[in-house]
């Protein structure tokens, strides 16, 4: 009985964050939709400013659970961001938590409301969020799919393709695809300051035999199964990025060769003292509750207030249903 209770309490560690994050979705969508209508006749800069602020509030609540709640330790290496910049964020892709890592860096630059993503096409059909996510950009995972050491066929196919194209074969990352990176850079180069080449490693993802295993999922992460995240940042000025796609393809692969070397050092170094960390000095970066707790209180308070009345509950349910249907219809029309 005691064991059952322990297992039950363990499962609740991720149920509570999931319930709050999903449960506050209609509140966020209602606020965004109301502002969208109110700002229809205002200059676009007014809509964008409030939209970014609303997005920042929701994402700050997300980070409350993924950082403050889990107690994960964030270790930063390399070119540590200091000032807010217009950037493209390129990272290795291994977990459903990866998009949170971009938020982790953005909030430390006071740029959380401005983060946008390139996501898989299927994610645009997510209830409520799909049509909103389908407009996002700037955070790019060039591998196109997650690296999972257990999916040997995917890794083998990626390595075979690299060899056939005369490119160095990579071990801990997949062969990157250039299209999304090139389109984003070509479209936004006049506004960009730099590209952040980010390499991420989750500590505790090596088995007893020293072999790399699958990175934690969102549920596992919220259950506090990842004690540390190591994040290495290379800041690349936009003038150092080739503009033509054929040259950018080679440049991008070279960046992933650097990532691969960092991850080989992290996972496979023969020196135990050099394993489970990236080369160079690290900074332990702790996120203050002042940046996340107010957002949690605002959104959860508004949601609770809505659910306390019959009219509010009806509006809440209708927002889930009609918001999803309208979002899917909008995405279908745009497609």
Short mmCIF file of C-alpha atoms in Angstrom, two decimals:
data_model
loop_
_atom_site.label_atom_id
_atom_site.label_comp_id
_atom_site.label_asym_id
_atom_site.label_seq_id
_atom_site.Cartn_x
_atom_site.Cartn_y
_atom_site.Cartn_z
CA UNK A 1 0.00 0.00 0.00
CA UNK A 2 2.84 2.35 0.87
CA UNK A 3 4.51 1.59 -2.46
CA UNK A 4 1.25 2.34 -4.30
CA UNK A 5 0.97 5.65 -2.47
CA UNK A 6 4.56 6.56 -3.38
CA UNK A 7 3.97 5.70 -7.04
CA UNK A 8 0.73 7.70 -7.02
CA UNK A 9 2.43 10.75 -5.53
CA UNK A 10 5.25 10.40 -8.07
CA UNK A 11 2.80 10.43 -10.98
CA UNK A 12 1.13 13.55 -9.58
CA UNK A 13 4.42 15.44 -9.91
CA UNK A 14 3.75 15.90 -13.63
CA UNK A 15 -0.06 15.88 -13.46
CA UNK A 16 -0.24 19.17 -11.55
CA UNK A 17 1.91 21.18 -14.01
CA UNK A 18 0.13 19.61 -17.00
CA UNK A 19 -3.28 20.44 -15.53
CA UNK A 20 -2.33 24.06 -14.88
CA UNK A 21 -0.64 24.59 -18.26
CA UNK A 22 -3.47 23.04 -20.26
CA UNK A 23 -6.19 24.34 -17.97
CA UNK A 24 -5.10 27.94 -18.44
CA UNK A 25 -5.08 27.60 -22.25
CA UNK A 26 -8.64 28.92 -22.78
CA UNK A 27 -7.90 31.91 -20.54
CA UNK A 28 -4.85 32.79 -22.59
CA UNK A 29 -6.65 32.28 -25.91
CA UNK A 30 -9.61 34.41 -24.77
CA UNK A 31 -7.27 37.23 -23.75
CA UNK A 32 -5.39 37.00 -27.04
CA UNK A 33 -8.59 36.83 -29.10
CA UNK A 34 -10.13 39.80 -27.29
CA UNK A 35 -7.01 41.88 -27.90
CA UNK A 36 -6.92 40.78 -31.54
CA UNK A 37 -10.44 42.15 -32.04
CA UNK A 38 -9.87 45.34 -30.04
CA UNK A 39 -6.67 46.14 -31.91
CA UNK A 40 -8.11 45.51 -35.39
CA UNK A 41 -8.21 49.23 -36.18
CA UNK A 42 -5.00 50.15 -34.40
CA UNK A 43 -1.48 50.27 -35.92
CA UNK A 44 0.06 46.80 -36.02
CA UNK A 45 2.81 47.81 -33.61
CA UNK A 46 0.24 48.18 -30.82
CA UNK A 47 -1.16 44.71 -31.44
CA UNK A 48 2.35 43.22 -31.58
CA UNK A 49 3.47 44.85 -28.34
CA UNK A 50 0.54 43.47 -26.31
CA UNK A 51 0.65 40.12 -28.12
CA UNK A 52 4.31 39.74 -27.15
CA UNK A 53 3.45 40.66 -23.55
CA UNK A 54 0.63 38.09 -23.37
CA UNK A 55 2.91 35.46 -24.84
CA UNK A 56 5.62 36.36 -22.32
CA UNK A 57 3.15 35.89 -19.45
CA UNK A 58 2.17 32.41 -20.61
CA UNK A 59 5.73 31.31 -21.33
CA UNK A 60 6.89 32.64 -17.95
CA UNK A 61 4.30 30.36 -16.33
CA UNK A 62 5.67 27.47 -18.40
CA UNK A 63 9.17 28.22 -17.11
CA UNK A 64 7.91 28.31 -13.52
CA UNK A 65 7.13 24.61 -13.83
CA UNK A 66 10.08 23.60 -15.99
CA UNK A 67 12.69 25.49 -13.95
CA UNK A 68 11.48 26.61 -10.50
CA UNK A 69 9.20 23.62 -9.88
CA UNK A 70 11.62 20.95 -11.09
CA UNK A 71 14.65 22.60 -9.52
CA UNK A 72 16.77 21.73 -12.57
CA UNK A 73 20.24 23.24 -12.58
CA UNK A 74 21.07 25.28 -15.70
CA UNK A 75 24.77 25.39 -16.65
CA UNK A 76 25.75 27.85 -19.39
CA UNK A 77 28.98 27.72 -21.42
CA UNK A 78 30.54 29.76 -24.21
CA UNK A 79 29.23 33.13 -25.40
CA UNK A 80 26.74 33.97 -22.67
CA UNK A 81 23.93 36.27 -23.90
CA UNK A 82 23.94 39.68 -22.21
CA UNK A 83 21.84 42.04 -24.29
CA UNK A 84 18.58 41.49 -26.17
CA UNK A 85 19.26 40.76 -29.85
CA UNK A 86 17.42 39.74 -32.99
CA UNK A 87 18.69 36.23 -33.56
CA UNK A 88 18.13 32.86 -35.17
CA UNK A 89 18.54 30.07 -32.63
CA UNK A 90 19.99 26.84 -34.06
CA UNK A 91 20.06 23.82 -31.78
CA UNK A 92 20.41 20.05 -31.72
CA UNK A 93 17.08 18.28 -31.30
CA UNK A 94 16.68 15.34 -28.92
CA UNK A 95 13.65 15.91 -26.70
CA UNK A 96 10.15 17.39 -26.54
CA UNK A 97 11.67 19.73 -23.94
CA UNK A 98 14.01 21.36 -26.48
CA UNK A 99 11.74 24.33 -27.20
CA UNK A 100 11.79 25.10 -23.46
CA UNK A 101 15.58 25.52 -23.68
CA UNK A 102 15.08 28.42 -26.09
CA UNK A 103 12.74 30.01 -23.54
CA UNK A 104 15.30 29.43 -20.79
CA UNK A 105 17.83 31.52 -22.70
CA UNK A 106 15.31 34.12 -23.86
CA UNK A 107 14.03 34.97 -20.39
CA UNK A 108 17.60 35.67 -19.31
CA UNK A 109 17.77 38.31 -22.06
CA UNK A 110 14.31 39.74 -21.32
CA UNK A 111 13.28 38.54 -24.78
CA UNK A 112 10.79 35.79 -23.87
CA UNK A 113 7.80 37.44 -25.55
CA UNK A 114 9.66 37.61 -28.86
CA UNK A 115 10.55 33.91 -29.21
CA UNK A 116 9.03 32.15 -32.24
CA UNK A 117 9.53 28.61 -33.53
CA UNK A 118 9.81 26.49 -36.65
CA UNK A 119 7.74 23.42 -35.71
CA UNK A 120 6.69 20.20 -37.40
CA UNK A 121 3.75 20.68 -39.76
CA UNK A 122 1.56 18.34 -37.73
CA UNK A 123 1.74 20.57 -34.65
CA UNK A 124 -0.40 23.23 -36.32
CA UNK A 125 -3.40 20.97 -35.58
CA UNK A 126 -2.91 21.19 -31.81
CA UNK A 127 -6.11 22.25 -30.01
CA UNK A 128 -6.20 26.03 -29.44
CA UNK A 129 -2.45 26.54 -29.92
CA UNK A 130 -2.09 25.09 -33.41
CA UNK A 131 -2.97 28.15 -35.46
CA UNK A 132 -0.85 30.32 -33.15
CA UNK A 133 2.16 28.00 -33.33
CA UNK A 134 1.89 27.78 -37.11
CA UNK A 135 2.91 31.47 -37.36
CA UNK A 136 6.06 31.16 -35.24
CA UNK A 137 9.65 31.24 -36.36
CA UNK A 138 13.30 32.01 -35.39
CA UNK A 139 13.97 28.91 -33.21
CA UNK A 140 15.09 26.22 -35.65
CA UNK A 141 16.04 22.56 -35.20
CA UNK A 142 17.81 21.77 -38.50
CA UNK A 143 17.88 18.01 -37.91
CA UNK A 144 14.15 17.95 -38.66
CA UNK A 145 13.43 15.20 -36.12
CA UNK A 146 14.65 14.25 -32.66
CA UNK A 147 17.89 12.33 -32.17
CA UNK A 148 17.06 9.16 -30.25
CA UNK A 149 19.92 6.66 -29.76
CA UNK A 150 17.35 3.85 -29.64
CA UNK A 151 16.18 4.62 -33.20
CA UNK A 152 19.19 3.11 -34.90
CA UNK A 153 17.55 3.04 -38.36
CA UNK A 154 17.03 6.81 -38.31
CA UNK A 155 20.62 7.42 -37.23
CA UNK A 156 21.98 4.96 -39.80
CA UNK A 157 19.96 6.58 -42.61
CA UNK A 158 21.24 10.02 -41.59
CA UNK A 159 24.84 8.82 -41.52
CA UNK A 160 24.47 7.02 -44.86
CA UNK A 161 23.08 10.18 -46.46
CA UNK A 162 26.02 12.23 -45.13
CA UNK A 163 28.52 9.71 -46.50
CA UNK A 164 26.82 9.67 -49.91
CA UNK A 165 26.94 13.46 -50.05
CA UNK A 166 30.64 13.52 -49.14
CA UNK A 167 29.95 15.07 -45.74
CA UNK A 168 31.55 13.99 -42.44
CA UNK A 169 29.45 11.40 -40.63
CA UNK A 170 28.09 12.60 -37.28
CA UNK A 171 27.65 10.45 -34.16
CA UNK A 172 25.53 12.31 -31.58
CA UNK A 173 23.47 14.50 -33.93
CA UNK A 174 21.66 13.91 -37.21
CA UNK A 175 22.70 15.39 -40.55
CA UNK A 176 21.16 18.90 -40.61
CA UNK A 177 18.79 20.13 -43.32
CA UNK A 178 19.46 23.60 -44.66
CA UNK A 179 16.10 24.71 -46.07
CA UNK A 180 14.45 26.22 -42.98
CA UNK A 181 17.69 27.89 -41.90
CA UNK A 182 18.28 29.40 -45.33
CA UNK A 183 14.71 30.67 -45.72
CA UNK A 184 14.73 32.21 -42.23
CA UNK A 185 18.11 33.86 -42.71
CA UNK A 186 17.35 35.13 -46.21
CA UNK A 187 13.99 36.57 -45.11
CA UNK A 188 15.20 38.24 -41.92
CA UNK A 189 18.85 39.04 -42.52
CA UNK A 190 18.23 42.80 -42.61
CA UNK A 191 16.80 42.59 -39.07
CA UNK A 192 19.18 40.05 -37.56
CA UNK A 193 22.12 40.70 -35.28
CA UNK A 194 23.46 37.17 -35.00
CA UNK A 195 22.88 33.43 -34.99
CA UNK A 196 23.10 31.54 -31.70
CA UNK A 197 24.48 28.06 -32.30
CA UNK A 198 23.26 26.20 -29.22
CA UNK A 199 24.31 22.71 -28.14
CA UNK A 200 22.30 21.06 -25.37
CA UNK A 201 23.03 17.99 -23.24
CA UNK A 202 20.79 16.56 -20.51
CA UNK A 203 22.72 15.09 -17.61
CA UNK A 204 21.68 11.60 -16.54
CA UNK A 205 21.12 10.27 -20.06
CA UNK A 206 23.82 7.59 -19.95
CA UNK A 207 23.07 3.99 -18.90
CA UNK A 208 25.11 1.71 -16.64
CA UNK A 209 27.19 0.58 -19.61
CA UNK A 210 28.16 4.13 -20.49
CA UNK A 211 25.89 4.23 -23.55
CA UNK A 212 23.79 7.27 -24.35
CA UNK A 213 20.05 6.77 -23.84
CA UNK A 214 16.95 8.71 -24.84
CA UNK A 215 16.64 12.26 -23.53
CA UNK A 216 13.86 12.95 -21.01
CA UNK A 217 10.34 13.59 -22.30
CA UNK A 218 8.23 16.47 -20.98
CA UNK A 219 6.51 14.18 -18.46
CA UNK A 220 9.83 12.75 -17.23
CA UNK A 221 11.32 16.23 -17.01
CA UNK A 222 8.38 17.50 -14.93
CA UNK A 223 8.81 14.46 -12.68
CA UNK A 224 12.25 15.89 -11.88
CA UNK A 225 14.24 13.15 -13.63
CA UNK A 226 16.79 15.58 -15.11
CA UNK A 227 19.09 17.16 -12.49
CA UNK A 228 21.12 19.38 -14.85
CA UNK A 229 20.95 20.86 -18.35
CA UNK A 230 24.23 21.86 -20.00
CA UNK A 231 23.88 24.57 -22.66
CA UNK A 232 26.79 25.66 -24.87
CA UNK A 233 26.32 28.87 -26.89
CA UNK A 234 28.34 30.10 -29.87
CA UNK A 235 27.36 33.59 -31.02
CA UNK A 236 27.95 34.00 -34.76
CA UNK A 237 27.70 37.45 -36.28
CA UNK A 238 25.41 37.50 -39.32
CA UNK A 239 28.23 38.78 -41.55
CA UNK A 240 30.02 35.46 -40.98
CA UNK A 241 27.10 33.40 -42.33
CA UNK A 242 27.14 32.57 -46.08
CA UNK A 243 23.98 33.74 -47.85
CA UNK A 244 23.85 31.36 -50.81
CA UNK A 245 22.14 28.07 -50.00
CA UNK A 246 24.86 25.85 -51.44
CA UNK A 247 27.50 27.48 -49.20
CA UNK A 248 25.17 27.69 -46.21
CA UNK A 249 24.58 23.94 -46.46
CA UNK A 250 28.28 23.29 -45.98
CA UNK A 251 28.52 25.93 -43.23
CA UNK A 252 25.58 24.41 -41.36
CA UNK A 253 27.10 20.94 -41.50
CA UNK A 254 30.36 22.34 -40.15
CA UNK A 255 28.43 23.87 -37.24
CA UNK A 256 26.95 20.43 -36.52
CA UNK A 257 30.41 18.89 -36.67
CA UNK A 258 31.34 21.26 -33.84
CA UNK A 259 28.22 20.23 -31.93
CA UNK A 260 29.11 16.58 -32.43
CA UNK A 261 32.62 17.10 -31.03
CA UNK A 262 31.17 18.84 -27.97
CA UNK A 263 28.73 15.97 -27.39
CA UNK A 264 31.43 13.32 -27.94
CA UNK A 265 33.44 15.07 -25.22
CA UNK A 266 30.34 15.17 -22.99
CA UNK A 267 29.28 11.53 -23.43
CA UNK A 268 32.35 9.60 -24.57
CA UNK A 269 35.46 11.26 -23.13
CA UNK A 270 37.99 8.68 -21.88
CA UNK A 271 38.77 11.03 -19.01
CA UNK A 272 35.98 10.73 -16.39
CA UNK A 273 36.75 14.29 -15.24
CA UNK A 274 35.84 15.66 -18.66
CA UNK A 275 32.59 13.73 -19.03
CA UNK A 276 29.16 15.22 -18.25
CA UNK A 277 30.28 18.75 -19.02
CA UNK A 278 31.32 20.88 -21.96
CA UNK A 279 34.84 22.31 -22.31
CA UNK A 280 35.48 25.67 -20.67
CA UNK A 281 34.06 27.50 -17.70
CA UNK A 282 30.38 27.06 -16.83
CA UNK A 283 28.01 29.51 -15.14
CA UNK A 284 25.27 28.18 -12.87
CA UNK A 285 22.29 30.32 -13.90
CA UNK A 286 19.35 30.30 -11.46
CA UNK A 287 16.00 31.78 -12.50
CA UNK A 288 14.36 34.09 -9.96
CA UNK A 289 10.77 33.41 -8.91
CA UNK A 290 10.12 37.11 -9.52
CA UNK A 291 10.22 36.39 -13.25
CA UNK A 292 7.79 33.46 -13.24
CA UNK A 293 5.54 33.33 -10.18
CA UNK A 294 3.48 36.49 -11.03
CA UNK A 295 2.51 34.97 -14.39
CA UNK A 296 1.42 31.73 -12.70
CA UNK A 297 -0.72 33.66 -10.22
CA UNK A 298 -2.30 35.86 -12.93
CA UNK A 299 -3.28 33.05 -15.30
CA UNK A 300 -4.32 30.51 -12.67
CA UNK A 301 -6.28 33.20 -10.81
CA UNK A 302 -8.14 34.30 -13.93
CA UNK A 303 -8.86 30.67 -14.85
CA UNK A 304 -10.13 29.84 -11.35
CA UNK A 305 -12.33 32.94 -11.38
CA UNK A 306 -13.84 31.91 -14.72
CA UNK A 307 -14.59 28.39 -13.49
CA UNK A 308 -16.37 29.62 -10.36
CA UNK A 309 -19.46 30.80 -12.28
CA UNK A 310 -21.78 28.87 -14.56
CA UNK A 311 -21.40 31.45 -17.34
CA UNK A 312 -17.64 31.30 -16.98
CA UNK A 313 -17.61 27.50 -17.20
CA UNK A 314 -19.74 27.59 -20.36
CA UNK A 315 -17.39 30.16 -21.90
CA UNK A 316 -14.40 28.03 -20.89
CA UNK A 317 -15.79 24.89 -22.60
CA UNK A 318 -16.91 26.78 -25.69
CA UNK A 319 -13.44 28.31 -26.00
CA UNK A 320 -11.89 24.84 -26.03
CA UNK A 321 -14.35 23.56 -28.64
CA UNK A 322 -14.86 26.53 -30.94
CA UNK A 323 -11.32 27.83 -30.51
CA UNK A 324 -9.97 24.50 -31.72
CA UNK A 325 -12.40 24.30 -34.65
CA UNK A 326 -11.76 27.89 -35.77
CA UNK A 327 -8.01 27.37 -35.44
CA UNK A 328 -8.10 24.21 -37.57
CA UNK A 329 -10.26 25.96 -40.16
CA UNK A 330 -7.85 28.89 -40.30
CA UNK A 331 -4.86 26.58 -40.70
CA UNK A 332 -6.68 24.65 -43.48
CA UNK A 333 -7.45 27.88 -45.36
CA UNK A 334 -3.83 29.05 -45.07
CA UNK A 335 -2.57 25.68 -46.28
#
